[in-house]
Amino acid sequence: MGSEFGAGRRDADWRPAARVAGVGTSVFTEMTELARSTGAVNLGQGVPELPSPPQLLADVADAVRSGANQYPPAHGAPALREAVAAHQLRRYGLAYDPRDEVLVTTGATEALAAALLGLCDPGDEVLAFDPCYDAYPAGARFAGAKLVAVPLVEEAWGSPRAAGTGGGFVLDEDALRAAVTPRTRVLLLNTPHNPTGKVFTPDELAAVAEVCREHGLVVVTDEVYEHLVFDDAPTGAHRTIAALPGMRERTLTISSAGKTFNVTGWKIGWVCGPARLVAAVAGVKQFLTYASGTPYQEALARALGGVEEWAAEVRRALGRNRDLLSEGLERAGLRPYRADAGYFLQADIRAWGHGDGVRFCHELPSRAGVVAIPTSAFWVRPGAPSHLVRFSFCRSEDSVRAAVERLGGSG
Ligand SMILES: *Cc1c(COP(=O)(O)O)cnc(C)c1O
């Protein structure tokens, strides 16, 4: 008797490639589904519930209607490449040639994947700070490279920098140095950092840069939250490692429109760097997607010129939400860590009698009507701490208030 699905088909005839074995459904998809099915407030995935600049939205509609609907040049719409170069010069004092030192990508995600595929041979090692964004280990794996995780260290509670709220996460320079081997090719940096909300301090950036210069490493720096450092952050505004001495020539800087303009569905990102490194990324990118998002690129070219005024408003809204959430978590006994930027903060769940973030996050929707993500989804090292949970505060103020209210009544 044949199988239910017809005789002759044997599953053994095919199998997925080893590079995707174990990739499976992500915890983000699972938690988003749980939020939907339980009606819980979703502070899991970082999908913003914040507005976008009305002019930007109108410009996209105009671009579509006026016929900007075919392939753009493979390196991106010239106007956007020029706007990105002008932005890097204005904000960081770094000059990039829009012809061959700026590449537009399908979100920061494609830029990261193409950078790792373009820079790493099988067996090479990539350094990243743990916990890290989940695209990094996946990208390294697709390239046949090995991601070597360097732990960020939890700051002691009540330490001076922590200023009232919980501690933050700091660089362990010795651990970084110890992780470098003759096979290390790339250091992946992410500042401001997801999932912790950490902003690397000037001293930390200098220490990372020194290690990279000493060992001839290329830096791939993911700066998608560059505009979202809160005004009360002790580090001050975002700094890019590419601006440190001797670093421009060895650094690929990645950013994206998604987080800055609250348009995560558009998937328009970009890479800046020296021509030979950008060419390596472009060589991969042209056969992943070739190009994408013509009308978005046209409209974003205009919006990027006024990003500073726009971002100031976003930071105010996000900063308010962060305060609401941290204060609410504190009251609920879920100790929040300091977050100086971005969409997320960490909370310590042990006061609720939990040591296991995965179980906690599965129970939280029925216990409190809130969805969060276990930080273990971001740890690369086995045996990393399991008592941390990531909450997102990029939702509307009403959603954050509702979540805090529910958490307050549930401890
Ligand atoms: C959201 C995010 C990305 C992905 O950016 P896209 O432009 O949507 O591809 C990359 N890195 C970090 C750290 C992120 O949080």
Coordinates of C-alpha atoms and ligand atoms in Angstrom, one line a residue:
M1 CA 0.0 0.0 0.0
G2 CA 1.3 3.4 -1.0
S3 CA 1.6 6.3 1.4
E4 CA -1.3 8.6 1.9
F5 CA 0.3 11.1 -0.5
G6 CA 0.6 8.7 -3.4
A7 CA 2.7 5.6 -4.2
G8 CA 6.2 5.9 -5.3
R9 CA 7.3 9.0 -3.3
R10 CA 10.1 8.2 -0.9
D11 CA 11.1 10.9 1.5
A12 CA 14.6 9.4 1.5
D13 CA 15.0 10.7 -2.1
W14 CA 15.8 14.1 -0.9
R15 CA 17.0 16.0 2.1
P16 CA 17.8 19.6 2.9
A17 CA 21.5 20.6 2.8
A18 CA 23.5 20.3 5.9
R19 CA 23.8 24.1 6.1
V20 CA 20.1 24.4 6.9
A21 CA 19.9 21.4 9.2
G22 CA 18.6 22.7 12.5
V23 CA 17.6 26.2 11.3
G24 CA 13.9 25.3 11.6
T25 CA 11.1 27.6 12.7
S26 CA 12.5 30.5 14.7
V27 CA 11.4 31.4 18.2
F28 CA 10.3 34.7 16.8
T29 CA 7.7 33.1 14.5
E30 CA 6.6 30.8 17.3
M31 CA 6.1 33.6 19.8
T32 CA 4.4 35.9 17.2
E33 CA 1.9 33.0 16.6
L34 CA 1.5 32.6 20.3
A35 CA 0.7 36.3 20.7
R36 CA -1.9 36.0 17.9
S37 CA -3.6 32.9 19.2
T38 CA -3.7 34.1 22.9
G39 CA -4.4 37.8 22.3
A40 CA -1.3 38.7 24.3
V41 CA 0.5 42.0 23.9
N42 CA 3.4 41.2 21.6
L43 CA 6.6 42.6 23.0
G44 CA 8.5 39.8 21.3
Q45 CA 9.6 40.4 17.7
G46 CA 10.9 43.9 16.9
V47 CA 8.1 45.0 14.6
P48 CA 7.6 48.7 15.2
E49 CA 4.1 50.1 15.9
L50 CA 5.4 53.7 15.4
P51 CA 4.6 56.1 12.6
S52 CA 6.7 56.8 9.5
P53 CA 7.4 60.2 7.9
P54 CA 4.2 61.1 5.9
Q55 CA 6.3 62.7 3.2
L56 CA 8.3 59.5 2.8
L57 CA 5.1 57.4 2.3
A58 CA 3.7 59.9 -0.2
D59 CA 7.0 59.9 -2.1
V60 CA 6.9 56.1 -2.4
A61 CA 3.3 56.3 -3.8
D62 CA 4.4 58.9 -6.3
A63 CA 7.4 56.9 -7.3
V64 CA 5.2 53.9 -8.0
R65 CA 2.7 55.9 -10.0
S66 CA 5.4 57.7 -12.0
G67 CA 6.9 54.5 -13.2
A68 CA 9.9 53.8 -10.9
N69 CA 9.0 50.1 -11.0
Q70 CA 11.8 48.3 -13.0
Y71 CA 15.2 47.1 -11.9
P72 CA 17.4 49.8 -10.4
P73 CA 21.1 49.7 -11.1
A74 CA 22.7 46.6 -9.4
H75 CA 24.6 48.8 -6.9
G76 CA 21.4 50.8 -6.1
A77 CA 19.6 53.9 -7.3
P78 CA 22.3 56.6 -7.8
A79 CA 20.3 59.1 -5.8
L80 CA 20.2 56.8 -2.7
R81 CA 23.9 56.0 -3.0
E82 CA 24.6 59.7 -3.0
A83 CA 22.3 60.3 -0.1
V84 CA 24.0 57.5 1.9
A85 CA 27.5 58.9 1.1
A86 CA 26.4 62.4 2.1
H87 CA 24.9 61.0 5.4
Q88 CA 28.2 59.2 6.3
L89 CA 30.2 62.4 5.6
R90 CA 27.8 64.7 7.5
R91 CA 27.4 62.4 10.6
Y92 CA 30.8 60.7 10.9
G93 CA 33.2 62.7 8.8
L94 CA 33.8 59.7 6.5
A95 CA 33.9 60.3 2.7
Y96 CA 32.7 57.4 0.5
D97 CA 32.5 57.4 -3.3
P98 CA 28.9 56.7 -4.2
R99 CA 30.1 55.0 -7.4
D100 CA 32.0 52.1 -5.9
E101 CA 32.1 52.5 -2.1
V102 CA 28.3 52.4 -1.4
L103 CA 26.1 49.4 -2.2
V104 CA 22.3 49.3 -1.7
T105 CA 21.1 45.9 -0.4
T106 CA 17.8 44.1 0.3
G107 CA 17.9 45.2 3.9
A108 CA 20.7 44.9 6.4
T109 CA 20.0 41.2 6.4
E110 CA 21.2 40.7 2.8
A111 CA 24.2 43.0 3.4
L112 CA 25.3 40.8 6.3
A113 CA 24.8 37.5 4.4
A114 CA 26.6 38.8 1.3
A115 CA 29.4 40.3 3.4
L116 CA 30.1 36.9 5.1
L117 CA 29.8 35.0 1.8
G118 CA 32.0 37.5 0.1
L119 CA 34.7 37.6 2.8
C120 CA 34.9 34.1 4.3
D121 CA 36.2 30.8 3.0
P122 CA 35.2 27.5 4.5
G123 CA 37.1 27.0 7.8
D124 CA 37.6 30.7 8.4
E125 CA 36.5 32.1 11.8
V126 CA 34.2 35.1 12.4
L127 CA 34.2 36.8 15.8
A128 CA 30.9 38.1 17.2
F129 CA 29.8 39.3 20.6
D130 CA 27.5 37.1 22.5
P131 CA 24.5 37.4 22.7
C132 CA 24.1 38.3 19.0
Y133 CA 21.6 38.9 16.3
D134 CA 20.5 35.5 15.0
A135 CA 21.5 36.3 11.4
Y136 CA 25.2 36.2 12.3
P137 CA 25.6 32.6 13.1
A138 CA 23.3 31.6 10.2
G139 CA 25.4 33.8 7.8
A140 CA 28.7 32.4 9.0
R141 CA 27.3 28.9 8.6
F142 CA 26.1 29.5 5.1
A143 CA 29.6 30.7 4.3
G144 CA 31.1 27.5 5.8
A145 CA 32.8 29.7 8.4
K146 CA 32.8 29.2 12.1
L147 CA 31.3 31.9 14.4
V148 CA 33.4 32.3 17.5
A149 CA 31.4 34.0 20.3
V150 CA 33.0 36.5 22.6
P151 CA 30.7 37.0 25.7
L152 CA 29.6 40.4 26.7
V153 CA 29.8 40.5 30.4
E154 CA 26.9 41.5 32.7
E155 CA 27.8 44.6 34.7
A156 CA 27.4 44.4 38.4
W157 CA 24.0 45.6 39.7
G158 CA 24.1 49.2 40.9
S159 CA 27.5 49.9 39.4
P160 CA 28.1 53.6 38.7
R161 CA 27.4 53.6 35.0
A162 CA 24.1 51.9 35.7
A163 CA 22.6 55.1 37.2
G164 CA 19.6 53.9 39.0
T165 CA 18.3 51.2 36.7
G166 CA 19.9 47.8 36.2
G167 CA 23.4 47.1 35.0
G168 CA 24.4 46.8 31.4
F169 CA 26.7 44.6 29.4
V170 CA 30.4 45.4 28.9
L171 CA 33.2 44.3 26.6
D172 CA 35.7 41.7 28.0
E173 CA 38.8 42.7 26.2
D174 CA 40.8 39.7 27.4
A175 CA 38.1 37.3 26.1
L176 CA 38.2 39.1 22.8
R177 CA 42.0 38.8 22.5
A178 CA 41.9 35.2 23.5
A179 CA 39.3 34.4 20.8
V180 CA 41.5 35.5 17.9
T181 CA 43.3 32.7 16.0
P182 CA 45.2 32.5 12.8
R183 CA 42.0 31.6 11.0
T184 CA 40.1 34.7 12.2
R185 CA 39.1 36.8 9.2
V186 CA 36.2 39.0 10.2
L187 CA 34.9 40.6 13.4
L188 CA 31.2 41.3 13.4
L189 CA 30.3 44.3 15.6
N190 CA 26.8 45.5 16.4
T191 CA 26.4 48.8 18.0
P192 CA 23.8 49.9 19.1
H193 CA 23.3 46.3 20.0
N194 CA 20.4 43.9 19.6
P195 CA 19.3 42.2 21.9
T196 CA 20.8 44.2 24.8
G197 CA 20.4 47.9 23.9
K198 CA 24.1 48.3 24.6
V199 CA 26.0 51.1 23.0
F200 CA 29.7 50.4 22.8
T201 CA 31.7 53.1 24.6
P202 CA 34.5 55.1 22.9
D203 CA 37.0 53.1 25.0
E204 CA 35.4 49.8 24.0
L205 CA 35.4 50.8 20.3
A206 CA 39.1 51.8 20.6
A207 CA 40.0 48.4 22.2
V208 CA 38.1 46.4 19.5
A209 CA 39.7 48.5 16.7
E210 CA 43.2 47.9 18.2
V211 CA 42.6 44.1 18.1
C212 CA 41.4 44.3 14.5
R213 CA 44.4 46.4 13.3
E214 CA 46.9 44.1 15.2
H215 CA 45.5 41.0 13.6
G216 CA 44.5 42.3 10.2
L217 CA 40.8 41.6 10.7
V218 CA 38.0 43.0 8.5
V219 CA 35.2 44.6 10.6
V220 CA 31.6 44.2 9.5
T221 CA 29.7 46.6 11.7
D222 CA 25.9 46.4 11.9
E223 CA 24.6 49.9 12.7
V224 CA 20.9 49.6 11.9
Y225 CA 20.1 51.4 15.2
E226 CA 22.6 54.2 14.6
H227 CA 19.9 56.9 15.0
L228 CA 18.2 55.4 18.0
V229 CA 20.7 56.1 20.8
F230 CA 18.6 57.8 23.5
D231 CA 19.4 61.3 24.5
D232 CA 20.3 60.3 28.1
A233 CA 22.8 57.6 27.1
P234 CA 26.1 58.1 28.9
T235 CA 28.0 57.3 25.7
G236 CA 26.4 60.2 23.8
A237 CA 25.3 59.8 20.2
H238 CA 26.3 56.8 18.1
R239 CA 29.9 56.5 16.9
T240 CA 31.1 54.3 14.1
I241 CA 34.3 52.2 14.5
A242 CA 35.1 53.0 10.8
A243 CA 36.0 56.6 11.9
L244 CA 38.8 55.4 14.3
P245 CA 42.4 55.6 13.0
G246 CA 43.3 52.9 10.5
M247 CA 39.8 51.5 10.5
R248 CA 38.0 53.0 7.4
E249 CA 40.2 50.8 5.1
R250 CA 39.2 47.6 6.9
T251 CA 35.6 48.2 7.8
L252 CA 32.2 47.5 6.1
T253 CA 29.5 49.6 7.7
I254 CA 25.9 48.3 7.3
S255 CA 22.7 50.2 8.0
S256 CA 19.1 50.1 6.9
A257 CA 16.0 52.3 6.5
G258 CA 13.8 49.8 8.4
K259 CA 14.5 50.7 12.0
T260 CA 15.1 54.5 11.5
F261 CA 11.9 55.2 9.5
N262 CA 9.7 52.4 10.9
V263 CA 9.5 50.7 7.5
T264 CA 10.8 47.2 8.3
G265 CA 8.8 45.7 5.5
W266 CA 10.6 47.6 2.8
K267 CA 14.0 45.9 3.2
I268 CA 16.3 48.6 1.9
G269 CA 19.7 48.6 3.5
W270 CA 23.2 49.6 2.5
V271 CA 26.9 49.0 2.9
C272 CA 29.7 51.5 2.9
G273 CA 33.4 50.6 2.8
P274 CA 36.6 50.6 0.7
A275 CA 35.9 49.7 -2.9
R276 CA 37.7 46.3 -2.8
L277 CA 35.6 45.1 0.2
V278 CA 32.3 46.5 -1.3
A279 CA 33.1 44.7 -4.5
A280 CA 33.3 41.4 -2.7
V281 CA 29.8 42.0 -1.2
A282 CA 28.4 43.2 -4.5
G283 CA 29.7 40.1 -6.2
V284 CA 27.5 38.0 -4.0
K285 CA 24.6 40.4 -3.8
Q286 CA 24.1 40.5 -7.6
F287 CA 23.3 36.8 -7.6
L288 CA 21.2 36.7 -4.4
T289 CA 18.7 39.4 -5.4
Y290 CA 20.5 41.5 -8.1
A291 CA 18.6 44.6 -6.9
S292 CA 15.3 45.5 -5.2
G293 CA 12.8 48.1 -4.1
T294 CA 13.2 50.8 -6.8
P295 CA 10.3 53.1 -5.6
Y296 CA 11.5 52.8 -2.0
Q297 CA 15.1 53.6 -2.9
E298 CA 13.9 56.7 -4.8
A299 CA 11.8 58.0 -1.9
L300 CA 14.5 57.1 0.8
A301 CA 17.1 59.1 -1.1
R302 CA 15.0 62.2 -0.3
A303 CA 14.2 61.2 3.3
L304 CA 17.8 60.5 4.3
G305 CA 18.7 64.2 4.0
G306 CA 16.3 65.0 6.8
V307 CA 16.8 61.9 9.0
E308 CA 18.2 63.9 12.0
E309 CA 15.0 65.8 12.7
W310 CA 12.9 62.7 12.1
A311 CA 15.1 60.5 14.3
A312 CA 14.9 62.9 17.2
E313 CA 11.1 62.3 17.4
V314 CA 11.5 58.5 17.1
R315 CA 14.1 58.6 19.9
R316 CA 11.7 60.5 22.2
A317 CA 8.9 58.1 21.6
L318 CA 11.1 55.0 22.1
G319 CA 12.8 56.5 25.1
R320 CA 9.5 57.1 26.8
N321 CA 8.5 53.6 26.0
R322 CA 11.7 52.2 27.4
D323 CA 11.2 54.2 30.7
L324 CA 7.6 52.9 30.9
L325 CA 8.7 49.4 30.3
S326 CA 11.7 49.4 32.7
E327 CA 9.7 51.0 35.5
G328 CA 6.9 48.5 35.0
L329 CA 9.3 45.6 34.9
E330 CA 11.0 46.8 38.1
R331 CA 7.6 47.1 39.8
A332 CA 6.6 43.6 38.7
G333 CA 9.9 42.3 40.1
L334 CA 11.4 41.4 36.7
R335 CA 14.7 43.2 37.0
P336 CA 15.4 45.2 33.8
Y337 CA 18.9 45.9 32.5
R338 CA 20.0 49.2 31.3
A339 CA 19.2 49.8 27.5
D340 CA 20.6 53.0 25.9
A341 CA 19.4 52.5 22.4
G342 CA 17.3 50.6 19.9
Y343 CA 14.1 48.6 20.4
F344 CA 14.9 46.1 23.2
L345 CA 15.9 45.5 26.8
Q346 CA 16.8 42.5 28.9
A347 CA 15.0 41.4 32.1
D348 CA 16.1 39.0 34.8
I349 CA 13.2 36.6 35.4
R350 CA 14.6 34.8 38.5
A351 CA 12.5 36.8 41.0
W352 CA 9.4 35.1 39.5
G353 CA 10.9 31.8 40.5
H354 CA 12.2 31.0 37.0
G355 CA 15.6 30.2 35.7
D356 CA 14.6 29.1 32.3
G357 CA 13.7 31.9 29.8
V358 CA 12.3 29.5 27.2
R359 CA 9.7 28.0 29.6
F360 CA 9.0 31.5 31.1
C361 CA 8.2 32.9 27.6
H362 CA 5.9 29.9 26.8
E363 CA 4.0 30.6 30.1
L364 CA 4.0 34.4 30.0
P365 CA 1.0 34.7 27.5
S366 CA -1.4 32.8 29.8
R367 CA 0.2 34.0 33.0
A368 CA 0.3 37.7 32.1
G369 CA -1.1 38.2 28.6
V370 CA 2.3 39.4 27.3
V371 CA 4.8 37.9 24.8
A372 CA 8.6 38.2 25.1
I373 CA 11.5 36.3 23.6
P374 CA 14.0 34.2 25.5
T375 CA 17.4 35.7 25.2
S376 CA 18.8 32.2 24.8
A377 CA 17.7 32.5 21.1
F378 CA 20.6 35.0 20.7
W379 CA 23.3 33.1 22.6
V380 CA 25.8 31.2 20.5
R381 CA 27.9 29.7 23.4
P382 CA 26.4 26.5 24.9
G383 CA 25.7 26.9 28.6
A384 CA 25.1 30.7 28.3
P385 CA 22.8 32.2 31.0
S386 CA 19.2 31.2 30.6
H387 CA 17.6 33.7 33.1
L388 CA 17.3 36.6 30.6
V389 CA 14.3 37.5 28.5
R390 CA 14.1 40.2 25.8
F391 CA 11.3 42.7 25.8
S392 CA 10.7 45.0 22.9
F393 CA 9.5 48.6 23.4
C394 CA 9.1 49.6 19.8
R395 CA 5.3 49.1 20.1
S396 CA 2.8 51.9 20.5
E397 CA 2.8 53.6 23.9
D398 CA -0.7 52.1 24.5
S399 CA 0.7 48.6 23.9
V400 CA 3.6 49.2 26.3
R401 CA 1.2 50.6 29.0
A402 CA -1.1 47.6 28.5
A403 CA 1.8 45.2 28.9
V404 CA 3.1 46.8 32.0
E405 CA -0.3 46.8 33.6
R406 CA -0.7 43.1 32.9
L407 CA 2.7 42.3 34.2
G408 CA 2.1 44.3 37.3
G409 CA -0.8 42.1 38.3
S410 CA 0.8 38.8 37.6
G411 CA 4.1 38.4 39.6
Ligands
LIG1 C1 16.5 44.3 12.4 C2 17.9 44.1 12.4 C3 18.6 43.8 11.2 C4 17.8 43.6 9.9 O1 17.6 44.7 9.2 P1 16.8 44.7 7.8 O2 17.1 45.9 7.2 O3 15.4 44.5 8.1 O4 17.3 43.5 7.0 C5 19.9 43.6 11.2 N1 20.6 43.7 12.3 C6 20.1 44.0 13.5 C7 20.9 44.0 14.7 C8 18.7 44.1 13.6 O5 18.1 44.3 14.8

